[in-house]
PDB file of C-alpha atoms and ligand atoms in Angstrom:
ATOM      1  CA  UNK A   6     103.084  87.881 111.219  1.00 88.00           C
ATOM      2  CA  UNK A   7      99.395  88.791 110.736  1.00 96.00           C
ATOM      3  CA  UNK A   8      97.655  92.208 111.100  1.00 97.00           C
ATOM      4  CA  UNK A   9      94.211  90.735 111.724  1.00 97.00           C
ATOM      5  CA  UNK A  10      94.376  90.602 115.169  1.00 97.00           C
ATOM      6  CA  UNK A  11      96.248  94.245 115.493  1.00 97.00           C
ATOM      7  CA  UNK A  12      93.087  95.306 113.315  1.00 97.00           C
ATOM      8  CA  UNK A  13      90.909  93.580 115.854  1.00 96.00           C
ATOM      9  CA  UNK A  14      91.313  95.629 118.440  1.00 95.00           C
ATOM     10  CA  UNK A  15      91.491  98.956 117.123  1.00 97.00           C
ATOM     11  CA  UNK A  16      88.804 101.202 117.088  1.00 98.00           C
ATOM     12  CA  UNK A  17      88.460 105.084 115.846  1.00 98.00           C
ATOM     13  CA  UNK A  18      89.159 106.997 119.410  1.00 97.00           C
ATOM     14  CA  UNK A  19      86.963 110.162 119.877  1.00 97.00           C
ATOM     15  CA  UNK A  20      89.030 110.852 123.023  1.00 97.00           C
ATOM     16  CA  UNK A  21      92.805 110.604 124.060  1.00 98.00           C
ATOM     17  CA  UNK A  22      94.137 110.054 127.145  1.00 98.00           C
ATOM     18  CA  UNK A  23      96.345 113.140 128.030  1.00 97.00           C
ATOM     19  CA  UNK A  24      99.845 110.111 127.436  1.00 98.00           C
ATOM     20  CA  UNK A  25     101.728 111.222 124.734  1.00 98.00           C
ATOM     21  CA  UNK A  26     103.225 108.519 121.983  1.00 98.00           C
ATOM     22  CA  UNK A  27     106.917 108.072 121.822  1.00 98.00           C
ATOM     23  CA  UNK A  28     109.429 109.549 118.564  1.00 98.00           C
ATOM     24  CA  UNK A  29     109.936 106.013 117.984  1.00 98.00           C
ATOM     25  CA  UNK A  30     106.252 104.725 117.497  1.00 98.00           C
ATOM     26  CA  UNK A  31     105.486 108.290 115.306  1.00 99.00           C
ATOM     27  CA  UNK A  32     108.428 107.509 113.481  1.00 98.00           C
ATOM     28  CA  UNK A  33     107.636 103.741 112.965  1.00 99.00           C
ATOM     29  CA  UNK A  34     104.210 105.423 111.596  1.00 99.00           C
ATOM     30  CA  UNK A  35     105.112 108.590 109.669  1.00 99.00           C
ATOM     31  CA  UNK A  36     108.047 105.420 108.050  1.00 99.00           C
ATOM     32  CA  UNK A  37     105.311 103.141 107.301  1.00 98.00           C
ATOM     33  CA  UNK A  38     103.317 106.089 105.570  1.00 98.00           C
ATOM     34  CA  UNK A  39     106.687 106.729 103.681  1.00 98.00           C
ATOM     35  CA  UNK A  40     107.601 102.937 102.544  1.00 98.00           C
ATOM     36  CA  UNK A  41     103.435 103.228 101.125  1.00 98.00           C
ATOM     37  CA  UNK A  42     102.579 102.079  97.355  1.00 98.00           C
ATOM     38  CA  UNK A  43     101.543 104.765  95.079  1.00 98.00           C
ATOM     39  CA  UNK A  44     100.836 105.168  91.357  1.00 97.00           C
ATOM     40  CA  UNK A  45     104.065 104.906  89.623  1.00 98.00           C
ATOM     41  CA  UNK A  46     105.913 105.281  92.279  1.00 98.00           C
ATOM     42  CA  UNK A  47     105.601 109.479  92.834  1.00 98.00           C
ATOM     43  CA  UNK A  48     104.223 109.562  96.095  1.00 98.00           C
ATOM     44  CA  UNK A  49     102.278 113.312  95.001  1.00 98.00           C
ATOM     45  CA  UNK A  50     101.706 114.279  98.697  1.00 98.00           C
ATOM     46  CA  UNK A  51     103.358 114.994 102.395  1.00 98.00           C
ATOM     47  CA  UNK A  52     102.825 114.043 106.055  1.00 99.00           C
ATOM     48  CA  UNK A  53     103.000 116.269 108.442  1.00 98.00           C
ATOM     49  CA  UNK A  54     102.985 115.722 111.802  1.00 99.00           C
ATOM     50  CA  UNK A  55     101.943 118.028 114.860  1.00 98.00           C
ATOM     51  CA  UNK A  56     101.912 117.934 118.137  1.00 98.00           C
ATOM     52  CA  UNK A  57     102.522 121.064 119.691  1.00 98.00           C
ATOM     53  CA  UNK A  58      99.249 121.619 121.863  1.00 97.00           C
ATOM     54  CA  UNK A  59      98.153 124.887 120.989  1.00 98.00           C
ATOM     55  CA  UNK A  60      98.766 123.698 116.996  1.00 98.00           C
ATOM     56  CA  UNK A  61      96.207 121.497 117.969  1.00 98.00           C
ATOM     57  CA  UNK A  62      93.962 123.272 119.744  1.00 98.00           C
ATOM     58  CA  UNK A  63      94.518 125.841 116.697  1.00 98.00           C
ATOM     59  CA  UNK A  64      93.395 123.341 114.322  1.00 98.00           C
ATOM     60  CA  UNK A  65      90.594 121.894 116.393  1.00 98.00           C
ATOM     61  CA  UNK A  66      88.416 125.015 115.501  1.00 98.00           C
ATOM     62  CA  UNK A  67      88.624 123.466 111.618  1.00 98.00           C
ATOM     63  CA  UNK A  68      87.268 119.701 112.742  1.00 98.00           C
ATOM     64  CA  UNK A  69      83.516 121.351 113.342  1.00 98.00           C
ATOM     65  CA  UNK A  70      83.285 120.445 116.871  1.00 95.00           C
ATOM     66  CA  UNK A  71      84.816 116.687 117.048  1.00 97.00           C
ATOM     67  CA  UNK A  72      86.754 116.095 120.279  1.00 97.00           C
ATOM     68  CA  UNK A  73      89.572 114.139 118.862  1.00 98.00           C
ATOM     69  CA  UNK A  74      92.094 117.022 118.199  1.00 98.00           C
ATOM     70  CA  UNK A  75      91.792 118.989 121.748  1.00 97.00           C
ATOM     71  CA  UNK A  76      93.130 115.444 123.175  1.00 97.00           C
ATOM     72  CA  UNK A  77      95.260 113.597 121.251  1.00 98.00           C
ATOM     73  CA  UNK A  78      99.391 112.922 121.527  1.00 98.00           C
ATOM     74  CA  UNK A  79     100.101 113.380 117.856  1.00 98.00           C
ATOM     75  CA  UNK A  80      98.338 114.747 114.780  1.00 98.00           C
ATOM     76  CA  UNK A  81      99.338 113.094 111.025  1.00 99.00           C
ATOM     77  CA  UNK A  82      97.822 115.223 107.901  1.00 99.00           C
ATOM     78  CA  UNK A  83      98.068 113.783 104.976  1.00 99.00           C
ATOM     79  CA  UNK A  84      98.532 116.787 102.337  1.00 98.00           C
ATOM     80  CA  UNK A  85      98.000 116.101  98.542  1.00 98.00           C
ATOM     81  CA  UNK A  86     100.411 118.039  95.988  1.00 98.00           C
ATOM     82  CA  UNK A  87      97.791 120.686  93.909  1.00 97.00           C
ATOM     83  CA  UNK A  88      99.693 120.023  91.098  1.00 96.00           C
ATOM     84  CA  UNK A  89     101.288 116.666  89.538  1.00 96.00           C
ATOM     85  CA  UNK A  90     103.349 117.980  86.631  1.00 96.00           C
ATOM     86  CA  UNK A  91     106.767 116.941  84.728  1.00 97.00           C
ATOM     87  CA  UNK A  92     108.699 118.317  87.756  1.00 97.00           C
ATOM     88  CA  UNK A  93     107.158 115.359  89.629  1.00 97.00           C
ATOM     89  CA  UNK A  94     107.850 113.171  87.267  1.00 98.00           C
ATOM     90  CA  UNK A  95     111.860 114.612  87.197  1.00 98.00           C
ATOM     91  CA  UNK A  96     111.806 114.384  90.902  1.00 98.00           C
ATOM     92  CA  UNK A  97     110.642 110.545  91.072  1.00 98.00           C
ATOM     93  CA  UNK A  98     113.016 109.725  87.940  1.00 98.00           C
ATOM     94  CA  UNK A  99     115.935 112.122  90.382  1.00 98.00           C
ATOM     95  CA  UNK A 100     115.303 109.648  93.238  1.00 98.00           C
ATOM     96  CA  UNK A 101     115.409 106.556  91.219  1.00 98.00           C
ATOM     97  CA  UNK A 102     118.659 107.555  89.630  1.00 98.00           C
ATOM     98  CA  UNK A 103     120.495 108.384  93.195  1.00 98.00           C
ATOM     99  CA  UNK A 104     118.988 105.679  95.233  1.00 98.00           C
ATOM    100  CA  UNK A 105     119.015 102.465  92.641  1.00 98.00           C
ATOM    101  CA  UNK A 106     121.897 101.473  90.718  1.00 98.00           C
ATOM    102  CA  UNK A 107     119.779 102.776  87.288  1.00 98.00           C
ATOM    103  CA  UNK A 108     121.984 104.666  85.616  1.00 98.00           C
ATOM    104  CA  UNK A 109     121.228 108.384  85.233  1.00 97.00           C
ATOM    105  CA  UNK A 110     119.089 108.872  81.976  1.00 97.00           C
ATOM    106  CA  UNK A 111     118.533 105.308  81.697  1.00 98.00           C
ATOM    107  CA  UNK A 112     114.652 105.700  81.864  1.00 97.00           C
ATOM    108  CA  UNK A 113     113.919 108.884  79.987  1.00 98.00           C
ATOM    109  CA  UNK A 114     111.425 106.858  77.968  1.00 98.00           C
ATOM    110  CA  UNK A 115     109.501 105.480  81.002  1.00 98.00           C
ATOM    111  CA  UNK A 116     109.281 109.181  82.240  1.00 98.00           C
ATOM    112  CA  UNK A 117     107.972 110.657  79.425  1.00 98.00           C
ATOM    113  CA  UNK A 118     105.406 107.934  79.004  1.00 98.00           C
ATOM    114  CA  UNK A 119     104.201 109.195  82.873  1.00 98.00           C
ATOM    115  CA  UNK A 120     104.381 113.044  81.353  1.00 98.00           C
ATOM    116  CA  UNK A 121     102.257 112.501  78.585  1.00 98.00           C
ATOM    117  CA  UNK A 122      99.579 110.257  80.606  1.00 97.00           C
ATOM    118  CA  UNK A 123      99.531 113.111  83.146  1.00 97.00           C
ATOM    119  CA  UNK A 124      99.143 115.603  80.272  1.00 96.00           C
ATOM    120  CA  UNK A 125      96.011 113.947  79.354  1.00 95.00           C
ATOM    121  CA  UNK A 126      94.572 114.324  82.258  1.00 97.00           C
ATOM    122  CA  UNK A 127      92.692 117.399  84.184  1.00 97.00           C
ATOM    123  CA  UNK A 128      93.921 119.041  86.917  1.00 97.00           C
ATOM    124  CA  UNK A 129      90.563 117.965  88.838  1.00 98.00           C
ATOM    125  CA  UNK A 130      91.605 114.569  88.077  1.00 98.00           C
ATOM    126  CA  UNK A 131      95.152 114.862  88.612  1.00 97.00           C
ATOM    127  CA  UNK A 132      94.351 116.304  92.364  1.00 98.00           C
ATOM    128  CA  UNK A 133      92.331 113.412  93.026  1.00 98.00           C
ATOM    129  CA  UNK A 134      94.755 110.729  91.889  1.00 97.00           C
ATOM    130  CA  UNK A 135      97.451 112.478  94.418  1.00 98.00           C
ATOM    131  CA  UNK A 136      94.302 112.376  96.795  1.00 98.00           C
ATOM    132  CA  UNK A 137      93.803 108.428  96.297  1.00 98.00           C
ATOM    133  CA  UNK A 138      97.650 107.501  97.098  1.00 98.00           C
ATOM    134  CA  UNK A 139      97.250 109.776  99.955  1.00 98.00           C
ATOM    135  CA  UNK A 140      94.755 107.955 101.382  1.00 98.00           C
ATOM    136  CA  UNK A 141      96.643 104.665 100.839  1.00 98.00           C
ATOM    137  CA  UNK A 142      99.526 105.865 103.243  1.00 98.00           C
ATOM    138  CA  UNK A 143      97.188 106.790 105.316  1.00 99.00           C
ATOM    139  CA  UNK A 144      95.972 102.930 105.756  1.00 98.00           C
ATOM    140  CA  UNK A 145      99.634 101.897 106.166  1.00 98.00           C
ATOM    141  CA  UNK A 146     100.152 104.491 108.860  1.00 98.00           C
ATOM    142  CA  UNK A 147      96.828 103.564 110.759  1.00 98.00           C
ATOM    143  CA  UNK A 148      97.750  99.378 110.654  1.00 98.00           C
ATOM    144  CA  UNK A 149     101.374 100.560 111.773  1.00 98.00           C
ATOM    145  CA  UNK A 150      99.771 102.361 114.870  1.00 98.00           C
ATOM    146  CA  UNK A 151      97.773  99.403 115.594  1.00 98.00           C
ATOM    147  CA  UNK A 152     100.368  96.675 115.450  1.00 98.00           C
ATOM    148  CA  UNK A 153     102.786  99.142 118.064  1.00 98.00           C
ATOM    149  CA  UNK A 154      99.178  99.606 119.939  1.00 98.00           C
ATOM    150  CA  UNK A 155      98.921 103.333 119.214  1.00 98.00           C
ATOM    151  CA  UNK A 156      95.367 104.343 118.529  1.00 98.00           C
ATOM    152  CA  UNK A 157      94.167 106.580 115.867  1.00 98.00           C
ATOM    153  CA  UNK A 158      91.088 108.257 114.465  1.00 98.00           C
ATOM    154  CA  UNK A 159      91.373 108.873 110.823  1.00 98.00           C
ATOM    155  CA  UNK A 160      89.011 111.932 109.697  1.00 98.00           C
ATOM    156  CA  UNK A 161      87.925 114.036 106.842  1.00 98.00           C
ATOM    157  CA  UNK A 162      85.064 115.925 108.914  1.00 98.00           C
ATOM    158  CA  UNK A 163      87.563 118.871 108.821  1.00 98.00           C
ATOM    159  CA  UNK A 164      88.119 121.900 106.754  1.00 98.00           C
ATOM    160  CA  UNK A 165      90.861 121.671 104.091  1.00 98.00           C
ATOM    161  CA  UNK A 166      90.343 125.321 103.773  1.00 98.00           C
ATOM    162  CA  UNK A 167      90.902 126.283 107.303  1.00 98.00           C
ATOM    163  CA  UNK A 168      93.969 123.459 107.880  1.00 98.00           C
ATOM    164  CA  UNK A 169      95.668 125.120 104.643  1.00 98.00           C
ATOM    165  CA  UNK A 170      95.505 128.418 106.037  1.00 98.00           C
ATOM    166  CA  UNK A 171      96.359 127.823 109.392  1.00 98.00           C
ATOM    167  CA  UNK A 172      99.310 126.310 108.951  1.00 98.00           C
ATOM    168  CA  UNK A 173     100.413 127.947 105.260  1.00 98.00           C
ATOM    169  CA  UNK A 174     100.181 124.416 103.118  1.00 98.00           C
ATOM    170  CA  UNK A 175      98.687 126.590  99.571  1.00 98.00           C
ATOM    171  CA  UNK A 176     101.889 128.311  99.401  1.00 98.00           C
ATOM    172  CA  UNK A 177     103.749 125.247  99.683  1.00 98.00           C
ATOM    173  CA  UNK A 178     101.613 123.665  96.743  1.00 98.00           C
ATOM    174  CA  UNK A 179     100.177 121.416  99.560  1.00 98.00           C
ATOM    175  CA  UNK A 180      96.225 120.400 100.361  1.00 98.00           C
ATOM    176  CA  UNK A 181      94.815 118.656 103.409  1.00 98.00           C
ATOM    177  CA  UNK A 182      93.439 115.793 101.843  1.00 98.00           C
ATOM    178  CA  UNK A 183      92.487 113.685 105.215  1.00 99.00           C
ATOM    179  CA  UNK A 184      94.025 113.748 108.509  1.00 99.00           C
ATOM    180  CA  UNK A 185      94.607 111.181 111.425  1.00 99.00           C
ATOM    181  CA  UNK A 186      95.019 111.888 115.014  1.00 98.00           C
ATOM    182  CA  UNK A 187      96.902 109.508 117.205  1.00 98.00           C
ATOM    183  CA  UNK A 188      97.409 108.601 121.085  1.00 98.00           C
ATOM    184  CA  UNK A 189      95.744 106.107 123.647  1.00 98.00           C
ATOM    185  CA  UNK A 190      92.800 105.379 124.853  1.00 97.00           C
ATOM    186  CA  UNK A 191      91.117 106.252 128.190  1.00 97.00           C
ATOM    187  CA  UNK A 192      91.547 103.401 131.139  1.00 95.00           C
ATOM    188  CA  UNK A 193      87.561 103.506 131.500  1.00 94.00           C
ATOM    189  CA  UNK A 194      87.331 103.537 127.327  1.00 94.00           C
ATOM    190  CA  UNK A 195      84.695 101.251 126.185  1.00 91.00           C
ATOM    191  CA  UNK A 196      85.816  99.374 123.051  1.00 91.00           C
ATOM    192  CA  UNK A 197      82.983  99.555 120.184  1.00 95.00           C
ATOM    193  CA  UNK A 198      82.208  96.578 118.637  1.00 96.00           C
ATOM    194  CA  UNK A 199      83.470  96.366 115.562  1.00 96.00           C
ATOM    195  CA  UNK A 200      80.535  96.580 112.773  1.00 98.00           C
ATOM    196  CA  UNK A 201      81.309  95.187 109.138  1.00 98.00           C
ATOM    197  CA  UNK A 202      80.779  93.693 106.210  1.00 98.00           C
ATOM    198  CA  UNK A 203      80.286  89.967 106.673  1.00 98.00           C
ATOM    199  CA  UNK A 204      83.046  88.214 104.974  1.00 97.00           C
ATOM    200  CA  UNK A 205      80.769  86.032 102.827  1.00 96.00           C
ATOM    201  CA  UNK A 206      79.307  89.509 101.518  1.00 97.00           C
ATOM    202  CA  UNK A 207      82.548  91.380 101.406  1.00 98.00           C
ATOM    203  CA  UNK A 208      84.749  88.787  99.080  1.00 98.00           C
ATOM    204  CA  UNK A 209      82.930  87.770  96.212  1.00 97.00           C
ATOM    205  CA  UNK A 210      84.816  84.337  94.910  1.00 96.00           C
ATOM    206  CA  UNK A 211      84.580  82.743  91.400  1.00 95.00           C
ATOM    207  CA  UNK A 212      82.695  85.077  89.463  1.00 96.00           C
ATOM    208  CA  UNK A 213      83.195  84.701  85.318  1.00 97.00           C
ATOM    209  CA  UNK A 214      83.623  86.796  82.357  1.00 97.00           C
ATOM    210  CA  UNK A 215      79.911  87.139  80.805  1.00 92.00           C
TER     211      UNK A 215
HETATM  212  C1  LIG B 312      88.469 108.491 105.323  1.00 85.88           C
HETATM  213  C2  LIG B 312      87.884 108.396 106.695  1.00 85.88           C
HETATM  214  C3  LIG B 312      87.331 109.519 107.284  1.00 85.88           C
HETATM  215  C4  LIG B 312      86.827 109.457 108.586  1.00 85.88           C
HETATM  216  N1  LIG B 312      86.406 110.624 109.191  1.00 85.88           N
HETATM  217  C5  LIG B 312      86.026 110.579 110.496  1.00 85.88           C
HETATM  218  C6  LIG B 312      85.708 111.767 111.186  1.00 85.88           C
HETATM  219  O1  LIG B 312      85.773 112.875 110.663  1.00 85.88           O
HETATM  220  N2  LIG B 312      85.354 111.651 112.488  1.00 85.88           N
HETATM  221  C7  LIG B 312      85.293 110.444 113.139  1.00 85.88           C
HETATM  222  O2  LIG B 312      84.983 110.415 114.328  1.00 85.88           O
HETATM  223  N3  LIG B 312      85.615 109.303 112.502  1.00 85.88           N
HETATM  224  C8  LIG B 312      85.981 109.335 111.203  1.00 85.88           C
HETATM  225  N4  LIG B 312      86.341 108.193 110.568  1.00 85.88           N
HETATM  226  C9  LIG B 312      86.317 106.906 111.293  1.00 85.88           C
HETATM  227  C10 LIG B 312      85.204 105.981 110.822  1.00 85.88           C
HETATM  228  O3  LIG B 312      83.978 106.479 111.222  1.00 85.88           O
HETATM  229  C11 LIG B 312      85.510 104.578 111.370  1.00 85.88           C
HETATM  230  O4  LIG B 312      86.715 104.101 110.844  1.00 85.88           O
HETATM  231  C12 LIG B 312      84.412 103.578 111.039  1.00 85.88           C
HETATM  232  O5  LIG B 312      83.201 103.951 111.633  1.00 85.88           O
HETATM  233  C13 LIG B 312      84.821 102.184 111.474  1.00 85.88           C
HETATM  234  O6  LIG B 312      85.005 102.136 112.864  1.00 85.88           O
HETATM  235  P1  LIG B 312      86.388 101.749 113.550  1.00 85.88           P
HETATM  236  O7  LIG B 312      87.472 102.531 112.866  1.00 85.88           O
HETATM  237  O8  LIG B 312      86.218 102.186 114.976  1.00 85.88           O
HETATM  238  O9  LIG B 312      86.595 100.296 113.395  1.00 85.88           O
HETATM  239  C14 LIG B 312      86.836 108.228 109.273  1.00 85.88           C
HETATM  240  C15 LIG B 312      87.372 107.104 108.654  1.00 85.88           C
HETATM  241  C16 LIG B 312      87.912 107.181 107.404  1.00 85.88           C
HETATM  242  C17 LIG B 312      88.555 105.961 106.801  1.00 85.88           C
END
C-alpha cells in the first residue's frame, strides 16, 4: 500500500462542509497520532480532540480570523508537555515494564542515561524537543485522514496563549503546540493544485564526505 496517491489529493481545507466525521475515522486518526515515533520513545505531549460546536466557535476567536474552526467536524490539538523531567522518563520506563515482557527494573541504566541527557539540557530546549515529536504525530494523523479521505488543515496561525486558557491546558502542564482541524470538503470545493518542491530539487542523491 502506498500513501502517495492519498497525499495526492489532499489539500489544506479553509472551509468544511457542515458533515461531521465518524468515531471510527477520528479514532483511526487520534490511533495513528498515538502509534507515532518519538525521541526515545516518551511521547512528551497529548491530543485532544474537540468537537463540541460552541468549543469551536470558542476557540475560533484564538485562530485570528481563519475560517477553518467555525466549520469543521472535528478539531485535533496537539499539546506539548512544559516540562520533560525524570517523571517522564519513570512513566515511559512504567509503560515499558507493563506492556513488554522487560522485566521490571531491567533498564534502570537506559533510563538514567535519558535523565542525565535531559538534565543537560534547558528547559527552552527541552519544550521544543516535546514540540518536534508533536509535530511528527501530527504528520501521521494528517496521512491517516487522507488515506480514510478525511480532510484536514493543519495550523499554527493560532494563539497558544488563548487555546491554553480557554480550555485550562497550563494547569495540566500542557501547551498548544499546533493544531489540526478535520472534516470534508464542500461539493463545489475547488482542489488547489498542489505546489512543491520538484523532486530532482527536493532529494539530493550521492553527495560525499569532503
Ligand atoms: C505546521 C503547519 C502550520 C500551518 N498553519 C496553517 C494555518 O495557520 N492556516 C492555514 O490555512 N494553513 C496552514 N497550514 C497549511 C499549509 O499552508 C499547507 O499545508 C501548505 O500550503 C501546502 O498546501 P496543501 O496542504 O494544501 O498541500 C499549515 C501547515 C503546517 C504543516
Amino acid at each position: 500500500m502506498s500513501l502517495i496517491p492519498a497525499l495526492s489529493q489532499r489539500f489544506s481545507l479553509k472551509q468544511f462542509s457542515s458533515q461531521k466525521v465518524s468515531d471510527e475515522d477520528i479514532n483511526g486518526m487520534t490511533e495513528a497520532a498515538r502509534l507515532s515515533v518519538s525521541a526515545f520513545g516518551l511521547q512528551p505531549y497529548r491530543l485532544i480532540v474537540i468537537d463540541d460546536r460552541d468549543t469551536l466557535n470558542a476557540l475560533a476567536a484564538h485562530t485570528f480570523g481563519q475560517t477553518q474552526l467555525p466549520s469543521c467536524s472535528h478539531l485535533f490539538i496537539f499539546a506539548n508537555e512544559t516540562e520533560i523531567t525524570d517523571k517522564t522518563v519513570d512513566a515511559y520506563f512504567d509503560r515499558i515494564y507493563s506492556q513488554t515482557s522487560a522485566e521490571a527494573g531491567s533498564q534502570a541504566g537506559y533510563a538514567d542515561y535519558i535523565k542525565s541527557y535531559y538534565a543537560g539540557q534547558t528547559p527552552e530546549q527541552k519544550v521544543q524537543v516535546a514540540q518536534q515529536q508533536a509535530f511528527i504525530a501530527l504528520g501521521s494523523l494528517i496521512a491517516e485522514g487522507a488515506l480514510r479521505g478525511v480532510d484536514t488543515c493543519p495550523m499554527t496561525g493560532f494563539s497558544p496563549a488563548g487555546i491554553n486558557k480557554a480550555l485550562g491546558l497550563t494547569e495540566r502542564g500542557l501547551n498548544a503546540c499546533v493544531i489540526c482541524a478535520a472534516g470534508y470538503r464542500l461539493e463545489d470545493a475547488v482542489v488547489p493544485e498542489k505546489v512543491r518542491v520538484p523532486a530532482d530539487e527536493f532529494t539530493l542523491r550521492g553527495l560525499a564526505a569532503v
